[in-house]
Short mmCIF file of C-alpha atoms in Angstrom, two decimals:
data_model
loop_
_atom_site.label_atom_id
_atom_site.label_comp_id
_atom_site.label_asym_id
_atom_site.label_seq_id
_atom_site.Cartn_x
_atom_site.Cartn_y
_atom_site.Cartn_z
CA MET A 1 -12.72 25.04 -5.72
CA SER A 2 -14.18 22.74 -3.10
CA GLN A 3 -14.30 19.01 -3.53
CA GLN A 4 -16.01 18.32 -0.20
CA ARG A 5 -19.26 19.26 1.39
CA HIS A 6 -18.91 22.72 2.89
CA GLY A 7 -15.32 22.92 1.58
CA SER A 8 -14.01 20.98 4.53
CA THR A 9 -10.96 18.85 5.15
CA PRO A 10 -11.32 15.20 6.18
CA GLY A 11 -11.86 15.02 9.89
CA GLU A 12 -13.35 18.53 10.04
CA ALA A 13 -16.49 18.26 7.95
CA ASP A 14 -20.06 18.82 9.04
CA GLY A 15 -21.52 15.80 7.29
CA VAL A 16 -18.22 13.98 6.70
CA PRO A 17 -17.25 11.62 9.54
CA ALA A 18 -14.24 12.53 11.68
CA PHE A 19 -12.62 9.50 10.08
CA PRO A 20 -14.54 7.75 7.30
CA ASP A 21 -15.24 4.04 7.64
CA LEU A 22 -13.93 2.93 4.25
CA PRO A 23 -14.51 -0.43 2.54
CA GLU A 24 -11.36 -2.54 2.32
CA ALA A 25 -11.52 -2.49 -1.48
CA THR A 26 -11.56 1.32 -1.47
CA ILE A 27 -8.58 1.46 0.90
CA ALA A 28 -6.66 -0.86 -1.44
CA ARG A 29 -7.32 1.46 -4.39
CA LEU A 30 -6.46 4.77 -2.71
CA PRO A 31 -2.68 4.27 -3.11
CA GLU A 32 -3.24 3.69 -6.86
CA TYR A 33 -5.15 6.96 -7.11
CA LEU A 34 -2.40 8.71 -5.15
CA ARG A 35 0.32 7.33 -7.42
CA ALA A 36 -1.59 8.55 -10.49
CA LEU A 37 -2.20 11.96 -8.89
CA HIS A 38 1.49 12.40 -8.05
CA HIS A 39 2.35 11.66 -11.67
CA LEU A 40 -0.25 14.18 -12.87
CA ALA A 41 1.11 16.81 -10.48
CA GLU A 42 4.64 16.19 -11.76
CA THR A 43 3.42 16.90 -15.31
CA GLY A 44 1.90 20.21 -14.20
CA ALA A 45 -1.76 19.16 -14.21
CA GLU A 46 -3.93 21.15 -11.80
CA THR A 47 -7.23 19.34 -12.41
CA VAL A 48 -8.23 15.92 -13.69
CA SER A 49 -11.53 14.41 -14.78
CA SER A 50 -12.84 11.25 -13.15
CA GLU A 51 -12.35 9.45 -16.47
CA GLY A 52 -8.75 10.63 -16.75
CA LEU A 53 -7.86 9.68 -13.19
CA ALA A 54 -9.65 6.34 -13.49
CA ALA A 55 -7.69 5.49 -16.65
CA ALA A 56 -4.40 6.47 -15.01
CA ALA A 57 -5.22 4.27 -11.97
CA GLY A 58 -6.55 1.32 -13.98
CA VAL A 59 -10.14 1.32 -12.67
CA ASN A 60 -13.48 2.38 -14.12
CA SER A 61 -14.69 5.92 -13.50
CA ALA A 62 -17.88 4.89 -11.67
CA LYS A 63 -15.84 2.92 -9.14
CA LEU A 64 -13.44 5.85 -8.71
CA ARG A 65 -16.24 8.35 -8.12
CA LYS A 66 -17.80 6.05 -5.53
CA ASP A 67 -14.45 5.58 -3.77
CA LEU A 68 -13.76 9.31 -3.64
CA SER A 69 -17.28 10.07 -2.42
CA HIS A 70 -16.36 8.17 0.77
CA LEU A 71 -13.79 10.92 1.36
CA GLY A 72 -16.38 13.64 0.79
CA SER A 73 -14.74 14.44 -2.54
CA TYR A 74 -17.10 14.97 -5.47
CA GLY A 75 -15.19 17.11 -7.96
CA THR A 76 -16.66 20.02 -9.88
CA ARG A 77 -18.91 19.48 -12.89
CA GLY A 78 -17.13 20.36 -16.10
CA VAL A 79 -13.80 20.79 -14.33
CA GLY A 80 -13.07 17.58 -12.43
CA TYR A 81 -10.94 17.14 -9.31
CA ASP A 82 -8.36 19.56 -7.98
CA VAL A 83 -5.18 17.45 -8.10
CA ALA A 84 -3.37 19.09 -5.16
CA LEU A 85 -6.45 18.98 -2.93
CA LEU A 86 -7.16 15.35 -3.74
CA VAL A 87 -3.53 14.43 -3.01
CA HIS A 88 -3.91 16.14 0.38
CA GLN A 89 -7.17 14.32 1.12
CA ILE A 90 -5.86 10.87 0.24
CA GLU A 91 -2.56 11.38 2.06
CA TYR A 92 -4.52 12.45 5.15
CA ILE A 93 -6.76 9.38 5.02
CA LEU A 94 -3.78 7.06 4.50
CA GLY A 95 -1.92 8.74 7.35
CA LEU A 96 1.00 9.66 5.11
CA ASP A 97 1.35 13.05 6.76
CA LYS A 98 2.74 11.26 9.84
CA ASN A 99 6.09 10.24 8.27
CA ARG A 100 5.81 6.84 9.94
CA ALA A 101 8.84 4.94 11.20
CA VAL A 102 9.37 1.51 9.68
CA CYS A 103 11.78 -1.30 10.52
CA LEU A 104 12.78 -4.25 8.35
CA VAL A 105 13.65 -7.69 9.72
CA GLY A 106 15.68 -10.03 7.53
CA VAL A 107 18.37 -8.66 5.22
CA GLY A 108 18.78 -11.56 2.84
CA ASN A 109 18.42 -10.96 -0.90
CA LEU A 110 14.86 -9.60 -0.70
CA GLY A 111 15.42 -7.67 2.51
CA HIS A 112 18.60 -6.15 1.13
CA ALA A 113 16.72 -4.95 -1.95
CA LEU A 114 13.88 -3.50 0.15
CA ALA A 115 16.33 -1.75 2.47
CA GLY A 116 17.99 -0.11 -0.51
CA TYR A 117 14.76 1.12 -2.07
CA ALA A 118 14.72 4.93 -2.11
CA GLY A 119 11.01 5.32 -2.82
CA PHE A 120 9.71 4.88 0.73
CA ALA A 121 10.76 8.36 1.89
CA SER A 122 8.86 10.13 -0.88
CA ARG A 123 5.67 8.31 0.13
CA GLY A 124 5.65 9.18 3.82
CA PHE A 125 7.75 6.41 5.38
CA ARG A 126 11.11 6.45 7.18
CA VAL A 127 13.00 3.17 7.30
CA VAL A 128 14.79 3.71 10.61
CA ALA A 129 16.18 0.27 11.48
CA LEU A 130 17.30 -3.01 9.94
CA PHE A 131 17.48 -6.27 11.90
CA ASP A 132 18.81 -9.77 11.37
CA ALA A 133 19.62 -12.77 13.54
CA ASP A 134 22.70 -13.69 11.50
CA ALA A 135 25.79 -12.35 13.25
CA ARG A 136 27.57 -12.19 9.89
CA LYS A 137 25.09 -9.58 8.67
CA VAL A 138 24.97 -7.52 11.86
CA GLY A 139 27.06 -4.40 11.41
CA GLU A 140 26.62 -4.29 7.64
CA GLU A 141 25.65 -0.87 6.26
CA ILE A 142 22.77 -0.70 3.80
CA ASN A 143 21.50 2.61 2.43
CA GLY A 144 22.99 4.49 5.37
CA LEU A 145 21.62 2.15 8.07
CA ILE A 146 23.61 -0.34 10.14
CA VAL A 147 22.05 -3.80 10.49
CA GLN A 148 21.25 -4.47 14.16
CA HIS A 149 20.80 -7.79 15.91
CA ILE A 150 17.19 -8.89 16.35
CA ASP A 151 17.77 -8.98 20.12
CA ASP A 152 17.91 -5.16 20.04
CA LEU A 153 14.49 -4.86 18.41
CA GLN A 154 12.51 -3.94 21.52
CA ARG A 155 14.92 -1.21 22.61
CA ILE A 156 15.25 0.38 19.17
CA ALA A 157 11.52 0.14 18.45
CA ALA A 158 10.85 2.16 21.59
CA GLU A 159 13.57 4.70 20.81
CA GLU A 160 12.40 5.22 17.22
CA SER A 161 8.63 4.89 17.86
CA ILE A 162 8.37 2.20 15.19
CA ALA A 163 4.77 1.46 14.20
CA ILE A 164 5.27 -0.71 11.11
CA GLY A 165 7.49 -3.76 10.73
CA VAL A 166 8.42 -5.48 7.48
CA ILE A 167 9.23 -9.21 7.61
CA ALA A 168 11.55 -10.47 4.86
CA THR A 169 12.78 -13.65 6.59
CA PRO A 170 12.54 -17.32 5.58
CA PRO A 171 9.09 -18.84 6.32
CA GLY A 172 10.24 -20.78 9.38
CA THR A 173 11.29 -17.68 11.29
CA ALA A 174 8.44 -15.34 10.28
CA GLN A 175 6.18 -16.19 13.25
CA PRO A 176 8.86 -15.70 15.93
CA VAL A 177 9.78 -12.39 14.26
CA ALA A 178 6.12 -11.34 14.26
CA ASP A 179 5.92 -12.22 17.96
CA ALA A 180 9.00 -10.10 18.63
CA LEU A 181 7.57 -7.17 16.68
CA VAL A 182 4.28 -7.35 18.59
CA ALA A 183 6.15 -7.57 21.91
CA ALA A 184 8.06 -4.44 20.89
CA GLY A 185 4.83 -2.50 20.36
CA VAL A 186 4.63 -2.71 16.56
CA THR A 187 0.98 -2.75 15.50
CA SER A 188 1.22 -3.12 11.70
CA ILE A 189 3.20 -5.78 9.81
CA LEU A 190 3.98 -6.22 6.14
CA ASN A 191 4.90 -9.88 5.64
CA PHE A 192 6.88 -11.09 2.63
CA ALA A 193 7.37 -14.59 4.07
CA PRO A 194 5.02 -17.33 2.81
CA GLY A 195 2.47 -18.50 5.34
CA VAL A 196 -0.09 -17.09 7.75
CA LEU A 197 0.92 -15.18 10.86
CA SER A 198 -0.90 -15.40 14.17
CA VAL A 199 -1.14 -11.96 15.79
CA PRO A 200 -3.40 -10.19 18.32
CA ALA A 201 -6.60 -8.55 17.10
CA ASN A 202 -5.12 -5.06 17.36
CA VAL A 203 -2.29 -5.86 14.93
CA ASP A 204 -2.86 -5.46 11.19
CA VAL A 205 -1.01 -7.73 8.77
CA ARG A 206 -0.63 -7.39 5.00
CA LYS A 207 0.88 -10.29 3.09
CA VAL A 208 2.90 -10.11 -0.12
CA ASP A 209 3.47 -13.59 -1.58
CA LEU A 210 5.10 -13.39 -5.00
CA ALA A 211 4.59 -17.11 -5.65
CA ILE A 212 0.83 -16.75 -5.13
CA GLU A 213 0.72 -13.81 -7.55
CA LEU A 214 2.56 -15.90 -10.15
CA GLN A 215 0.12 -18.77 -9.60
CA ILE A 216 -2.81 -16.41 -10.24
CA LEU A 217 -1.17 -15.22 -13.46
CA SER A 218 -0.60 -18.87 -14.40
CA PHE A 219 -4.36 -19.45 -14.06
CA HIS A 220 -5.05 -16.59 -16.48
CA GLU A 221 -2.51 -18.01 -18.94
CA HIS A 222 -4.17 -21.43 -18.62
CA ARG A 223 -7.61 -19.91 -19.19
CA LYS A 224 -6.49 -18.01 -22.29
CA ALA A 225 -4.87 -21.13 -23.73
CA SER A 226 -8.04 -23.16 -23.05
CA LEU A 227 -10.24 -20.57 -24.75
CA THR A 228 -7.98 -20.47 -27.77
CA ALA A 229 -8.18 -24.26 -28.04
CA LEU A 230 -12.00 -24.23 -28.21
CA PRO A 231 -13.66 -24.61 -31.66
CA GLY A 232 -13.87 -21.12 -33.17
CA GLY A 233 -11.93 -19.67 -30.26
CA GLY A 234 -8.71 -18.81 -32.05
CA GLY A 235 -7.22 -15.67 -30.53
CA ARG A 236 -10.27 -14.86 -28.41
CA SER A 237 -9.95 -13.81 -24.81
CA ALA A 238 -12.85 -13.76 -22.41
CA PRO A 239 -13.75 -10.30 -21.07
CA ALA A 240 -13.37 -9.75 -17.37
CA ALA A 241 -16.52 -9.39 -15.28
CA GLY A 242 -18.13 -6.04 -15.89
CA GLY A 243 -16.40 -5.66 -19.27
CA GLU A 244 -13.03 -4.52 -17.95
CA GLN A 245 -9.77 -6.14 -17.02
CA GLU A 246 -8.24 -4.52 -13.95
CA ALA A 247 -5.04 -5.56 -12.27
CA VAL A 248 -5.56 -8.49 -9.91
CA GLY A 249 -6.21 -7.25 -6.40
CA SER A 250 -7.27 -3.77 -7.47
#
């Protein structure tokens, strides 16, 4: 059952680009589709409709079909999408077949929790090194890895072919750590420290700021309270644009 033009695999299709130029919003949703597909596969499902997958991923089915069409995946009328094939397609596009090496800098409370998370390996990532500038933390073992001093970053990054660095340091040290990661050849950074990093154009940065997410949720709470306070507004909540309420950032 083919889900692509000419039954091809991404990167091999006649009519599907060697590597599709995906919209940023689509890229952000692909991991949600993959998470839902993995869950479906674990329950024994072999196929899934666009409506079923959209509901599991928290998006509308029209948006999902458009996103998957960028991959050359169109499903089969009356049957839906082949779960295993779609997992393969999305993992290929996300580069999860590469088993990428990741390092983490900063093993405070947050960094310690991230270093101990066992879910990275099952999603195509190997955490190969932990770093900190605090001599009291150097030498500590976390989840089978020994914390190294930040001064050893360049050497270990080269030895382990580290492509992705995670910053879990206080805000004041995030930029120097980013500079050190870039100097060590790391070209993708996941930053948990508040603030904006300055990096070269060839380095991709994703920011996770929990305080900002809470502030966004606070806005929604404020809006709901304001609507309830309006005359005749008891208990009402305004529908999201387009009639649906997706998770923020989806």
